[in-house]
Each structure stands twice: as structure tokens, then as C-alpha cells.
XYZ file of C-alpha atoms in Angstrom:
713
model
C -61.579 340.530 21.831
C -60.546 344.012 20.660
C -58.321 344.400 23.757
C -56.553 341.147 22.936
C -55.824 342.370 19.385
C -54.430 345.669 20.737
C -52.172 343.849 23.207
C -51.028 341.480 20.500
C -50.113 344.283 18.103
C -48.365 346.155 20.936
C -46.282 343.107 21.796
C -45.369 342.629 18.145
C -44.305 346.308 17.957
C -42.035 345.909 20.982
C -40.487 342.748 19.609
C -39.979 344.388 16.211
C -38.369 347.366 17.904
C -35.869 345.195 19.833
C -33.697 344.145 16.920
C -30.221 343.436 18.259
C -27.519 345.825 17.084
C -25.064 342.962 17.356
C -23.002 340.718 19.575
C -19.864 342.137 21.172
C -17.110 340.925 23.461
C -17.822 341.512 27.141
C -17.094 339.926 30.518
C -18.437 340.521 34.006
C -15.071 342.001 35.029
C -14.763 344.197 31.913
C -18.292 344.733 30.586
C -18.756 346.445 27.225
C -21.570 348.560 28.736
C -20.494 349.931 32.140
C -23.703 350.103 34.236
C -25.210 346.888 35.638
C -28.920 346.935 36.497
C -29.246 345.461 39.979
C -32.140 343.139 39.201
C -32.775 339.994 37.196
C -34.051 340.820 33.705
C -35.861 338.213 31.647
C -36.090 339.790 28.152
C -34.484 342.390 25.839
C -37.622 344.578 26.071
C -37.389 344.700 29.867
C -33.680 345.597 29.713
C -34.437 348.372 27.195
C -37.037 349.848 29.563
C -34.625 349.755 32.505
C -31.842 351.502 30.584
C -34.063 354.109 28.965
C -35.463 355.009 32.398
C -31.840 355.758 33.337
C -31.363 357.879 30.134
C -28.867 355.532 28.466
C -28.737 355.118 24.688
C -27.943 351.383 24.674
C -28.862 348.288 26.673
C -27.282 344.853 26.602
C -27.889 341.345 27.958
C -25.341 338.798 29.211
C -25.769 335.307 30.610
C -29.477 335.277 29.733
C -30.555 337.657 32.541
C -27.892 340.303 33.312
C -28.854 343.784 31.994
C -26.186 346.419 31.285
C -26.604 350.065 30.198
C -24.311 352.592 28.508
C -23.934 355.299 25.901
C -21.230 353.590 23.798
C -20.602 349.990 22.817
C -18.124 347.771 20.966
C -14.882 348.874 22.611
C -13.605 345.255 22.707
C -14.802 344.342 19.228
C -17.525 342.028 17.845
C -18.142 338.470 18.999
C -19.989 335.352 17.806
C -20.493 333.925 21.301
C -24.025 335.259 22.053
C -25.560 331.791 22.438
C -27.309 331.843 25.827
C -31.109 331.848 25.341
C -33.219 334.466 27.136
C -35.262 333.244 30.105
C -38.595 334.598 28.895
C -38.142 333.604 25.247
C -35.600 330.822 24.604
C -35.782 331.518 20.840
C -33.973 334.806 21.469
C -30.328 334.924 22.568
C -29.242 337.044 25.540
C -25.444 337.042 25.268
C -23.220 334.684 27.230
C -20.574 334.879 29.950
C -18.112 336.366 27.412
C -20.381 338.307 25.054
C -23.269 340.794 25.159
C -26.266 341.348 22.882
C -26.643 345.157 22.440
C -29.966 346.934 21.779
C -30.880 350.596 21.167
C -33.175 352.147 23.793
C -34.354 355.012 21.566
C -32.885 357.590 23.965
C -31.349 360.534 22.064
C -30.878 363.440 24.433
C -28.953 363.660 27.709
C -30.277 363.120 31.208
C -31.818 366.223 32.869
C -29.595 368.934 34.392
C -28.980 368.479 38.129
C -29.304 370.598 41.279
C -31.215 373.457 39.705
C -31.574 376.402 42.105
C -31.901 380.186 42.259
C -28.752 382.048 43.294
C -29.788 385.710 43.011
C -33.201 387.337 43.244
C -34.272 390.686 41.782
C -37.572 392.334 40.944
C -37.304 391.573 37.235
C -34.862 388.678 37.077
C -33.744 385.400 38.624
C -30.229 383.993 38.375
C -30.469 380.240 37.802
C -27.583 377.853 38.478
C -27.351 374.138 37.755
C -24.973 371.238 37.292
C -24.638 369.465 33.944
C -26.309 366.123 33.209
C -24.414 363.147 34.549
C -25.258 361.239 31.340
C -24.646 363.665 28.427
C -24.895 361.034 25.649
C -22.565 363.199 23.585
C -21.515 366.832 23.772
C -23.936 369.287 25.398
C -24.516 372.175 22.974
C -27.080 374.300 24.830
C -29.467 374.692 27.746
C -33.006 376.007 27.351
C -34.873 377.573 30.271
C -38.486 378.643 30.628
C -39.989 380.742 33.424
C -43.741 380.208 33.839
C -45.718 382.369 36.258
C -47.675 380.349 38.838
C -48.902 383.100 41.197
C -48.824 386.862 40.648
C -50.468 390.134 41.666
C -50.468 391.274 38.039
C -53.864 392.144 36.609
C -53.055 390.516 33.261
C -51.742 387.085 32.203
C -47.964 386.888 32.270
C -46.432 385.159 29.234
C -43.705 382.538 29.708
C -40.146 383.823 29.364
C -37.691 381.673 27.404
C -33.917 381.826 27.606
C -31.217 379.833 25.838
C -27.576 379.409 26.876
C -24.960 378.124 24.464
C -21.954 376.090 25.487
C -21.022 372.765 27.045
C -19.631 374.285 30.246
C -22.385 376.811 30.959
C -23.847 376.423 34.438
C -25.745 379.642 35.165
C -27.760 382.373 33.508
C -30.036 385.257 34.422
C -33.614 385.191 33.169
C -34.634 388.798 32.542
C -37.998 390.422 31.924
C -39.793 388.774 34.850
C -42.593 390.376 36.846
C -41.976 391.526 40.441
C -43.504 389.619 43.344
C -44.342 386.580 41.220
C -43.961 382.855 41.890
C -42.258 381.212 38.902
C -41.712 377.634 37.835
C -38.256 377.506 36.229
C -37.754 374.536 33.916
C -34.479 373.707 32.200
C -33.504 371.019 29.746
C -30.167 370.216 28.124
C -29.601 369.476 24.435
C -26.947 367.551 22.563
C -26.662 367.153 18.795
C -29.228 364.311 18.788
C -31.995 365.588 21.050
C -33.069 367.168 24.321
C -33.389 365.922 27.883
C -36.417 365.761 30.104
C -36.784 369.036 32.010
C -35.610 369.687 35.558
C -37.512 372.170 37.718
C -37.235 374.644 40.547
C -39.826 377.063 41.934
C -39.051 380.479 43.399
C -40.179 384.104 43.664
C -38.940 387.387 42.233
C -38.531 390.239 44.698
C -41.604 392.370 45.215
C -41.827 395.799 43.594
C -43.480 398.993 44.811
C -47.296 399.178 44.818
C -49.072 401.289 42.225
C -48.809 404.990 43.007
C -51.972 405.967 44.913
C -54.059 409.019 44.089
C -53.818 412.049 46.342
C -56.348 412.022 49.202
C -59.366 414.311 48.971
C -59.917 416.925 51.697
C -63.456 416.698 53.055
C -63.325 419.083 56.018
C -60.892 421.023 58.195
C -60.873 422.436 61.703
C -58.346 424.235 63.855
C -56.401 421.049 64.717
C -57.627 418.448 62.198
C -58.087 417.741 58.501
C -60.590 415.110 57.396
C -59.680 413.285 54.185
C -61.006 410.519 51.983
C -58.307 407.913 51.342
C -58.278 406.517 47.788
C -58.267 402.739 47.443
C -54.808 401.394 46.625
C -53.631 398.561 44.419
C -50.423 396.730 43.604
C -49.320 394.873 40.480
C -45.934 393.956 41.923
C -46.757 392.067 45.096
C -49.397 391.851 47.823
C -50.768 395.108 49.223
C -50.264 395.039 53.006
C -50.796 398.425 54.711
C -51.990 401.990 54.249
C -50.172 404.917 55.889
C -51.352 408.509 56.299
C -48.596 411.082 55.765
C -48.344 414.612 57.202
C -45.925 417.069 55.566
C -45.238 420.478 57.102
C -45.355 423.585 54.860
C -42.147 424.228 52.910
C -40.948 420.605 53.151
C -40.253 418.339 50.164
C -40.153 414.765 51.512
C -38.311 411.868 49.830
C -40.598 409.365 48.112
C -38.444 406.423 47.049
C -39.801 402.884 47.062
C -37.419 401.893 49.875
C -38.011 404.983 52.044
C -40.147 404.958 55.176
C -41.061 407.805 57.547
C -40.803 408.127 61.336
C -43.631 408.766 63.800
C -44.394 412.330 64.886
C -42.198 412.263 68.024
C -39.081 410.912 66.352
C -39.575 413.181 63.328
C -39.676 416.186 65.685
C -36.466 415.078 67.444
C -34.653 414.584 64.131
C -35.910 417.848 62.645
C -37.912 416.189 59.858
C -40.890 417.994 58.394
C -42.815 414.828 57.539
C -44.096 411.794 59.442
C -46.559 408.899 59.479
C -49.600 409.715 61.575
C -51.554 406.470 61.128
C -51.343 402.935 59.763
C -53.957 400.279 59.048
C -54.208 396.946 57.265
C -55.717 396.608 53.811
C -58.604 394.600 55.257
C -59.601 397.642 57.371
C -59.820 400.059 54.434
C -63.589 400.539 54.688
C -63.238 401.536 58.360
C -60.557 404.152 57.693
C -61.591 405.366 54.231
C -62.791 408.590 55.911
C -59.808 409.574 58.060
C -59.557 412.487 60.485
C -55.917 413.586 60.597
C -54.974 414.997 64.011
C -57.716 413.443 66.167
C -55.235 412.508 68.938
C -55.732 408.714 68.770
C -53.196 405.894 68.380
C -53.801 404.279 64.969
C -51.740 401.240 64.065
C -48.998 402.152 66.535
C -48.720 405.773 65.353
C -49.872 408.796 67.367
C -52.295 410.825 65.248
C -51.109 414.119 66.727
C -53.245 417.295 66.512
C -52.030 419.442 63.623
C -49.968 422.588 64.119
C -51.150 425.201 61.609
C -49.175 428.200 62.867
C -46.949 428.194 59.759
C -49.694 427.212 57.347
C -51.827 424.188 56.677
C -49.884 420.908 56.431
C -50.183 418.778 53.313
C -51.580 415.267 53.583
C -50.604 412.213 51.577
C -51.074 408.460 51.489
C -48.434 405.725 51.357
C -48.949 402.074 50.429
C -46.777 399.246 51.731
C -46.168 395.866 50.142
C -44.463 393.372 52.452
C -43.337 389.756 52.036
C -41.035 388.501 54.777
C -38.190 390.999 55.028
C -38.927 392.562 51.654
C -40.733 395.910 51.942
C -41.658 398.377 49.193
C -43.545 401.677 49.384
C -45.460 403.944 47.027
C -46.330 407.538 47.912
C -49.197 409.641 46.600
C -48.976 413.268 45.620
C -49.792 415.606 48.485
C -53.034 417.503 48.884
C -52.958 420.856 47.109
C -56.421 422.292 47.725
C -57.537 423.843 51.015
C -60.835 423.693 52.807
C -62.219 426.738 54.575
C -61.919 426.531 58.339
C -65.209 427.099 60.017
C -64.808 429.902 62.590
C -67.395 430.936 65.127
C -69.412 434.069 64.449
C -67.854 435.810 67.449
C -64.484 435.740 65.623
C -65.686 437.236 62.306
C -64.846 440.865 63.116
C -61.390 439.953 64.411
C -60.641 437.968 61.237
C -61.803 440.843 59.000
C -59.563 443.342 60.797
C -56.627 440.974 60.547
C -57.241 440.575 56.823
C -57.214 444.351 56.285
C -53.935 444.730 58.172
C -52.454 441.842 56.209
C -53.362 443.406 52.862
C -51.840 446.749 53.866
C -48.594 445.019 54.839
C -48.535 443.104 51.558
C -48.890 446.319 49.536
C -46.124 448.071 51.504
C -43.760 445.129 51.198
C -44.500 444.921 47.486
C -43.533 448.560 46.985
C -40.325 448.057 48.952
C -39.468 444.990 46.871
C -40.066 446.844 43.594
C -37.848 449.738 44.749
C -35.089 447.310 45.734
C -35.205 445.608 42.332
C -34.904 448.940 40.496
C -31.920 449.983 42.625
C -30.257 446.606 42.063
C -30.682 446.836 38.272
C -29.166 450.319 38.205
C -26.171 449.299 40.321
C -25.603 446.162 38.277
C -25.599 448.124 35.023
C -23.211 450.699 36.496
C -20.606 448.199 37.636
C -20.962 445.578 34.899
C -18.099 446.915 32.761
C -15.779 447.037 35.769
C -16.670 443.471 36.643
C -16.027 442.265 33.079
C -12.534 443.819 33.174
C -11.587 442.686 36.670
C -12.802 439.340 37.775
C -10.885 437.932 40.752
C -9.333 434.522 40.371
C -11.029 433.404 43.582
C -14.609 434.077 42.407
C -16.601 430.846 42.596
C -16.263 428.848 39.390
C -16.127 431.764 36.883
C -14.084 432.319 33.742
C -11.962 435.331 32.842
C -12.341 436.713 29.330
C -12.663 434.734 26.101
C -10.997 431.335 26.037
C -10.217 429.453 22.853
C -8.075 426.599 24.149
C -9.547 423.244 23.201
C -9.185 420.126 25.302
C -8.735 417.552 22.564
C -10.292 414.936 24.807
C -13.661 416.627 24.646
C -15.854 419.065 22.795
C -14.560 421.252 19.963
C -16.408 424.520 20.531
C -17.668 426.917 17.918
C -15.671 430.094 17.348
C -17.688 432.326 19.663
C -16.332 434.224 22.671
C -17.348 432.912 26.085
C -19.159 435.097 28.589
C -17.138 436.036 31.629
C -19.583 434.682 34.146
C -19.659 431.357 32.355
C -20.707 429.287 35.360
C -23.862 431.326 35.916
C -24.678 430.810 32.235
C -24.235 427.049 32.617
C -26.402 426.942 35.739
C -29.289 428.506 33.860
C -29.326 425.550 31.452
C -29.564 422.647 33.895
C -31.801 421.492 36.706
C -30.670 422.662 40.135
C -31.255 419.557 42.243
C -32.536 420.151 45.807
C -29.977 418.704 48.230
C -32.528 416.382 49.857
C -33.292 414.917 46.399
C -29.681 413.752 46.023
C -28.309 410.661 47.797
C -24.957 409.003 47.169
C -22.543 406.525 48.691
C -19.888 408.443 50.659
C -17.251 405.953 49.468
C -16.021 407.037 46.010
C -15.734 404.558 43.146
C -13.291 406.740 41.202
C -11.065 409.757 41.710
C -11.447 411.910 38.625
C -9.524 414.924 37.431
C -11.680 417.415 39.328
C -12.756 415.415 42.372
C -14.247 412.132 43.503
C -16.976 410.142 41.730
C -19.719 408.389 43.704
C -22.691 406.176 42.868
C -26.085 407.484 43.977
C -29.676 408.332 43.117
C -31.660 411.476 42.344
C -35.386 411.782 43.025
C -36.864 412.923 39.706
C -40.652 413.034 39.368
C -40.860 410.974 42.583
C -38.809 408.188 40.963
C -35.221 407.389 42.047
C -32.841 407.661 39.078
C -29.426 405.957 39.258
C -26.640 408.488 38.712
C -22.919 408.999 39.008
C -22.219 411.980 41.259
C -19.108 414.067 40.600
C -18.167 415.812 43.849
C -16.136 418.915 42.947
C -14.595 421.093 45.664
C -14.490 424.708 44.487
C -11.923 425.752 47.079
C -9.385 423.107 46.013
C -9.462 423.778 42.253
C -7.007 426.176 40.655
C -8.280 428.694 38.145
C -6.996 426.717 35.150
C -8.611 423.537 36.449
C -11.914 425.371 36.956
C -11.852 426.484 33.340
C -11.201 422.952 32.106
C -13.914 421.570 34.372
C -16.425 424.111 33.066
C -15.589 423.251 29.461
C -16.187 419.556 30.096
C -19.398 420.306 31.974
C -20.482 422.449 29.026
C -19.990 419.428 26.742
C -22.596 417.478 28.733
C -24.964 420.454 28.698
C -24.549 420.981 24.954
C -25.109 417.258 24.309
C -28.585 417.613 25.808
C -30.797 414.543 25.971
C -30.915 411.732 23.450
C -32.547 408.319 23.665
C -29.249 406.433 23.568
C -27.076 408.919 25.479
C -26.442 408.941 29.238
C -27.371 412.564 29.825
C -26.658 415.193 32.450
C -29.385 415.063 35.120
C -28.503 418.276 36.948
C -26.268 419.844 39.555
C -26.496 420.656 43.234
C -24.582 423.415 45.020
C -23.463 423.842 48.591
C -21.282 426.758 49.795
C -18.025 424.967 48.960
C -18.964 421.989 46.772
C -20.555 421.413 43.377
C -22.276 418.054 42.788
C -22.805 417.063 39.135
C -25.214 414.145 38.547
C -25.214 412.155 35.302
C -27.280 409.160 34.243
C -25.630 405.860 35.183
C -27.189 402.711 33.653
C -27.284 399.683 35.984
C -24.767 397.661 33.988
C -22.127 398.135 31.316
C -22.025 396.367 27.975
C -18.536 395.052 28.775
C -19.692 393.424 32.018
C -22.676 391.786 30.287
C -20.414 390.422 27.546
C -17.965 389.003 30.087
C -20.829 387.519 32.123
C -21.912 385.619 28.999
C -18.556 383.837 29.112
C -19.493 382.293 32.466
C -22.927 381.161 31.341
C -25.195 384.195 31.762
C -27.496 384.656 28.822
C -26.665 387.351 26.287
C -29.216 388.032 23.580
C -26.902 387.662 20.574
C -29.685 388.900 18.323
C -29.424 392.240 20.168
C -25.825 392.900 19.119
C -26.556 394.683 15.848
C -29.433 396.640 17.395
C -27.161 397.831 20.218
C -24.472 398.782 17.698
C -26.967 400.746 15.588
C -28.212 402.597 18.688
C -24.650 403.523 19.714
C -24.053 404.791 16.173
C -27.193 406.907 16.529
C -25.841 408.453 19.755
C -22.492 409.184 18.075
C -24.301 410.753 15.122
C -26.151 412.992 17.593
C -22.865 414.104 19.182
C -21.270 414.652 15.769
C -24.148 416.945 14.755
C -23.317 419.100 17.803
C -19.567 419.115 16.999
C -18.859 416.994 20.077
C -16.096 414.443 19.685
C -16.373 411.258 21.764
C -12.933 409.862 22.551
C -13.802 406.913 24.769
C -15.807 404.628 22.456
C -15.485 401.031 23.673
C -17.692 398.427 25.376
C -16.929 399.925 28.802
C -18.401 403.286 27.745
C -21.757 401.762 26.769
C -24.305 401.227 29.539
C -27.312 398.926 29.335
C -30.683 399.541 30.934
C -32.788 396.691 32.283
C -34.581 396.391 28.927
C -31.236 396.160 27.046
C -31.393 399.697 25.668
C -27.849 401.084 25.278
C -26.763 404.401 26.786
C -23.484 405.878 25.533
C -21.355 407.316 28.358
C -17.973 409.026 28.551
C -18.476 412.387 26.811
C -17.366 415.528 28.601
C -17.012 415.320 32.364
C -18.801 411.951 32.425
C -15.658 410.151 31.233
C -14.233 410.339 34.751
C -16.940 407.931 35.971
C -15.582 405.210 33.660
C -12.767 402.770 34.271
C -9.280 403.973 33.332
C -8.797 402.267 29.966
C -5.567 401.919 28.003
C -7.112 403.294 24.859
C -4.395 402.419 22.320
C -6.276 399.279 21.205
C -9.209 401.432 20.060
C -7.073 404.215 18.529
C -7.064 404.899 14.784
C -3.781 404.387 12.978
C -3.383 408.071 12.098
C -3.971 409.202 15.703
C -0.853 407.608 17.209
C 1.534 410.208 15.757
C -1.011 413.003 15.331
C -2.719 413.867 18.608
C -5.546 415.676 16.816
C -8.815 413.789 17.194
C -11.456 413.599 14.476
C -14.667 411.728 13.713
C -13.093 409.147 11.352
C -11.051 408.112 14.401
C -14.312 407.637 16.319
C -15.541 405.421 13.459
C -12.361 403.312 13.825
C -13.070 402.846 17.544
C -16.682 401.949 16.736
C -15.421 399.109 14.519
C -13.343 397.770 17.433
C -16.429 398.040 19.679
C -18.351 395.940 17.145
C -15.573 393.328 17.289
C -15.723 393.405 21.121
C -19.418 392.524 21.045
C -19.041 389.583 18.661
C -16.068 388.256 20.674
C -18.147 388.432 23.889
C -15.851 390.971 25.522
C -12.540 389.742 24.144
C -9.444 391.949 24.342
C -8.475 393.488 20.970
C -5.010 392.348 19.814
C -4.674 390.113 22.889
C -1.519 388.586 21.358
C 0.241 391.978 21.485
C 1.558 392.943 24.916
C 2.523 396.618 24.560
C 0.680 399.618 23.158
C 3.706 400.228 20.942
C 3.299 396.692 19.569
C -0.277 397.541 18.573
C 0.848 400.725 16.805
C 3.594 398.891 14.933
C 1.253 396.071 13.873
C -1.365 398.502 12.565
C 1.290 400.405 10.626
C 2.334 397.141 8.974
C -1.263 396.465 7.888
C -2.373 394.076 10.638
C -6.075 394.210 11.579
C -8.379 392.255 13.902
C -9.241 388.930 12.287
C -12.705 387.779 11.278
C -14.347 385.866 14.116
C -15.812 382.418 13.498
C -19.473 383.431 13.916
C -19.252 386.797 12.134
C -20.833 386.733 8.641
C -18.875 388.281 5.781
C -21.104 391.401 5.410
C -20.604 392.310 9.079
C -16.848 391.740 8.918
C -16.733 393.951 5.826
C -18.337 396.736 7.887
C -15.681 396.292 10.593
C -12.875 396.292 8.017
C -14.219 399.450 6.373
C -13.979 401.211 9.761
C -10.245 400.383 9.809
C -9.294 401.651 6.342
C -6.045 403.623 6.208
C -7.670 406.593 4.460
C -10.000 408.261 7.008
C -12.162 409.707 4.238
C -13.054 406.208 2.984
C -14.446 405.016 6.310
C -18.239 404.831 6.725
C -20.223 407.629 8.352
C -22.556 407.256 11.307
C -25.458 407.973 8.940
C -24.507 404.667 7.306
C -23.659 402.768 10.499
C -27.092 403.394 12.057
C -28.438 400.889 9.499
C -26.355 398.038 10.930
C -29.426 396.340 12.371
C -30.677 395.638 8.841
C -27.928 393.025 8.404
C -28.432 389.407 9.429
C -26.299 387.358 11.788
C -25.981 383.818 13.099
C -25.948 382.622 16.733
C -22.610 382.853 18.517
C -21.646 379.269 19.269
C -18.017 379.620 20.328
C -15.862 382.103 22.226
C -12.313 382.021 20.900
C -10.801 385.381 21.865
C -9.286 385.695 25.373
C -10.070 388.503 27.788
C -6.930 390.052 29.298
C -7.845 392.891 31.664
C -4.193 393.801 32.310
C -3.926 394.870 28.652
C -7.091 396.989 28.804
C -6.946 398.779 32.167
C -4.358 401.034 33.790
């Protein structure tokens, strides 16, 4: 009885919900609603269900049984001809052959996005592409994506990652902040002004990352040809752990340890002159069997010959490598090498021989020490004697040195304090920076730029066993004239004086060969300009990050200002972004030659066109233009003005960049204050670092064009 009452009330609810919107003109040749359901429908409720299942907003009935669907109705006007009774309920009319009864289905949002797939895979991101809904039911205003971890090697629960893309024509975005080696369910739904669609899905994996760095193996015993170690158990948060490797490193060798670097076997390493090799390999499942490992026992282990050790030049160091492998993706992690030694057990018959050898060795050490001390004393005396002569007569050809005090100032760089420079300036600079071992430095032989002093390449530096992305300035000493050397040294000194700062792309170090100087500087993986332009084609840009990024750049400029360093390349192209969206200001000193060649007039302060002298209020002006660049999503400043001279003339006549649609008044007032005619009235960087305390609204429209021909030489 209760079930009958429930069914009765449900039927009454459906009937009550199917109130006709009205009767409208319609024929089978020109139907008011365009989509005909290819089945016989007996009631308005059944037609509503059919159309809602197809994501249409309206349904309609003609001729008592023909069901039509659409998102708009009434294009031919109202009618009073809906007189054909419905088949299931003759008391209800279902249109006629020239009219249609229209009903609302209750559908608000669009149909789901189509053909969702992954276009680009990285360790911490997935690029998602899709096609728009075929039934938008209005204008699409945004897409919302969610990445939910399904399978992972992480030892902790991974939270879902949400991403939102604004714009009707967006069709791709990159979801950042994902975990390596993880299977994700990517859902996406579209939204119009009335509601949201059902989600569409795709499932895919991020690229695997390197395993966790293993501990150094423990030496248990040694003999003349072997070293017995205990291998620590490995783990990986970034993908499955596949294999263990045992590493042998000859004395005096510093091996590379990047996550994409593998070693050769002992034979090939010997042929190629490498001082390191893999001596054994085993699967993770065999760890218990190989936990105690005798290096040099002469066996084949996992396809590698475990060659007896050669200790003539000292005891080799032993390490462990872990491999994570999925298909063609391979990542490695290397342990530190063994540092302790274990006493070699020698037979009693050799004791006397060893003691005699030790005595002779100690005598030789003492004699060599005395000779070394005498040599040092003689060197100091000679150096003191000839120092004055050297200060007066330094040859032009001496490698990268300066003659006498120099006070000329390159107005594109650092304004030095009024102190005389030492003659051997290059040696002074070298003492302040890390001298990178040549085998720690790798770079693409094809240059990306040709700077003032040489070519610029992209590469990596091994720092603390971690590869760091850098720009490498390759400077040929033999090709530089003396005046160019002096200018190069001044710009290098700017980077040294700038030191390290959280939001500054700093000098990593230099590397010397007999005829070439390599200067390595931090190079973030992406530039702010490229991220802004990518947002125009649908990639997600965290608009709420704009003011934080601006405040961080202001902090970096404040740091440079405190050191009397003037940055003359402030624009979106001189700001790098790390993977966690932290900005890194580039372009000070010699690092500016790694940047694109920008026509800088559109960022130049009004007073700097006629007066070539640069000053910090001019940097503040450029910072205001950078702020405008971010809110315009990479738009070109003064895109309606073709020539640099047109920009200068417009600024002189009082023209300034206009307020963008989504920029609140307080933020535009900050921009305008940066462009005041009187430099003294412009804000300071102490004030601009508080930009992130202001509030902003989402950026819903991009109105300013990007014209690269006006920005780049």
C-alpha cells in the first residue's frame, strides 16, 4: 500500500512538473525545435526524459507522438493550433501538424566537453586538451578540471588538484603540482551562465621521477681484490623501484649523478677512459640475496662483470644506484660514496715488509714536506719583490686582467662605488665564486643566443648531486680585445655583487679551460611572458598569483637597489618562473645576454628618452609596465603605436596605458603612480613589495593584442 502511495505521488510530481511553456508554430519541414527523437513518444514526460538525456533545455511534442529537442524555441511565433491529444493521456494536448507544445527539461548547463585527452606528459604536470560541448545551451564561460590520484608510489595520500580555465574558446590547459609516476583520473566539466555540465573523463600517468636517494653502503670487510659491503634498502616515492646497481669509482674521480645518467660496465668504462662503472645489477625482489655484496668477486651479476678491484692507486669508493623503470621511462638515484676504509688483513709473513715500507714512506713524506715549505717561502719572496713591477706593467695579453683603476660606468649595468679596482681583477673575482669542475658542467653545443662577449647555451650544472638548469655564457679569452675584457669583467662583477636572493636568478659559478671561460647562471624553466601568452591559448594561469609575483619581483629589485645595482631590463621576459610559480628576476649584469633582444622603448621612463642616464625611478616606471603586462596576459604595451618614436611622443603628450577591464581601481592607481612625470613622486620598492596586500578579481577577458614585432628586434 505504501509503495502505491509513493508511486502515485511521484506520478503527480512529474505531471505537475510538465506544465507546457506554450504552443508555438512548427511544421515537420521547419520544426521550431531542431532535433527529432527517432522513436514514438506517448507523453510529455517521456519526451522530457529523452531530451534531457541529450542535454537539451527544451522538449516539444507534435502530432500527438513526435518528440523534438532544442535549446531555443518560438522562432516562428506563438500558435493556438495545439489540439491533437496525447496518445497516453487524451486530456493533454501534444501539438498538431502545424504547432508544437514546448516543455522545459530542467537542463541548465551544457553537454560535457568532448574528446578529452592528454597531449604532454611531465613529472609534475599533464597537458589536457579537449573539444567544446556540442550543445553549449548558451555561452561557455569556463572549464573546471580535477586531477584525482588513482595509483601512486607516494607514501602519503595525494590531494586532488583543481584547475579552472576561463574563456569560451579555451581548449587546453596544463594541470601543475601533480606527483611523479602517478595514475590520475582527469575530469572536466564546462559551465555556462546557468549551470555546469556532467563531467567528461580521461585517465593517464605522469612521468616517473627519480627514486629516493639511497644511503651510502657500509663497508663490512676488505681484501686485496674485494670489498664486502652492506647495501641499504632503497625506496621510491616517484614511481616503482625496479633495480639496484653497485657502483665502483676509482680514486680521484668525481662521477656524474644526474637522474637521467647511467654508467657503463667495467670493460666499456676502461675503453672510454671513465673512472666509474656498474659492477652488478639485481632486481628489487632479490634484495635479501644481495644485501651483503662482495665487490670484485669475479662473477657475472645481472649482466655486469664484477671485476676484481685494482687498488694500486688507492682503494676505490663504492656506491649504490637505484633505478625506476616504466616502459621507456628510466630514472636513477645515486648514493654518496663510501668514505671509511677497512683494514686489509695481511698474512703474518708480510708484517715486517709492511713495517719497513711504512718507515720509508714516513721519511719521504717529511723530506717532501720540507721541500714544499722551502718552495713556498721562495715563492712568497719573489712575488713580493716583483709585485710593484707587475702593478706598473701588465701586458694587454694577460688572461682576463685589468690595467690600473677604471672608473668608466656602463650605464646598462652596475654603478660601482668610488673605490679603485685591483689590477688583477679577474683573480679577485674568481675567489668569490664557485669554480665548477668541467665534468659537472653540461650544455647544448648549439647556442640559443650570441651575446656581446660570446655565445649563450642552455645546460645543467651538478650542484650537491642535483642537476641545476643554467644558461652558460661561453667566452673566448683569445678573441676578446682588452676593452671588451674590461667590460665583460664589470658585468660579471655585477652578478657577483648581487649575490644570492630568493627571487633573483643568481650566478652559479664559472669554469675555466686554457682558452675559454664558462659562466653559469640560474635559468628558470619558463619565463613569465611565455606563461602569460600560453594563458591566451587556454593554459591555466593562476590569476591570484599576479600580485604575489609582482611583490616578489619588487623585493628582488629592492635587493639590487640596496647594492647600488641598476636593473635596466625589467619586463615580463626578464622574469623567470620555477615549477612552483616562484619568480626569479633575470637580466642584471652579464645575464642580460641570455634574454631575448627586446625593443625596450615601451618600458622606458619618459625622462630617459632624451637623458641616457639611468636611475631607479626609471626602474619603477618599467615595473609599472610589467604589472600592466601581467594583467593583460602578455599584451604588448602601446600596441596601437608602431614606432618607438611614436611611444616617446605619446608619453610626452601625457598618454599612458589605459586601465584594463579586470583591473580594480587601487591596482590601476599603483600603475599610474609608477608613470608620474616627476620621478621623485613615484613609489619606492619598499612600498611596492606590499602589492600582494591588495585584492583583485578574476581575469575574464583578454582585450590587449600581443604584437611580437613591436617588442623584439
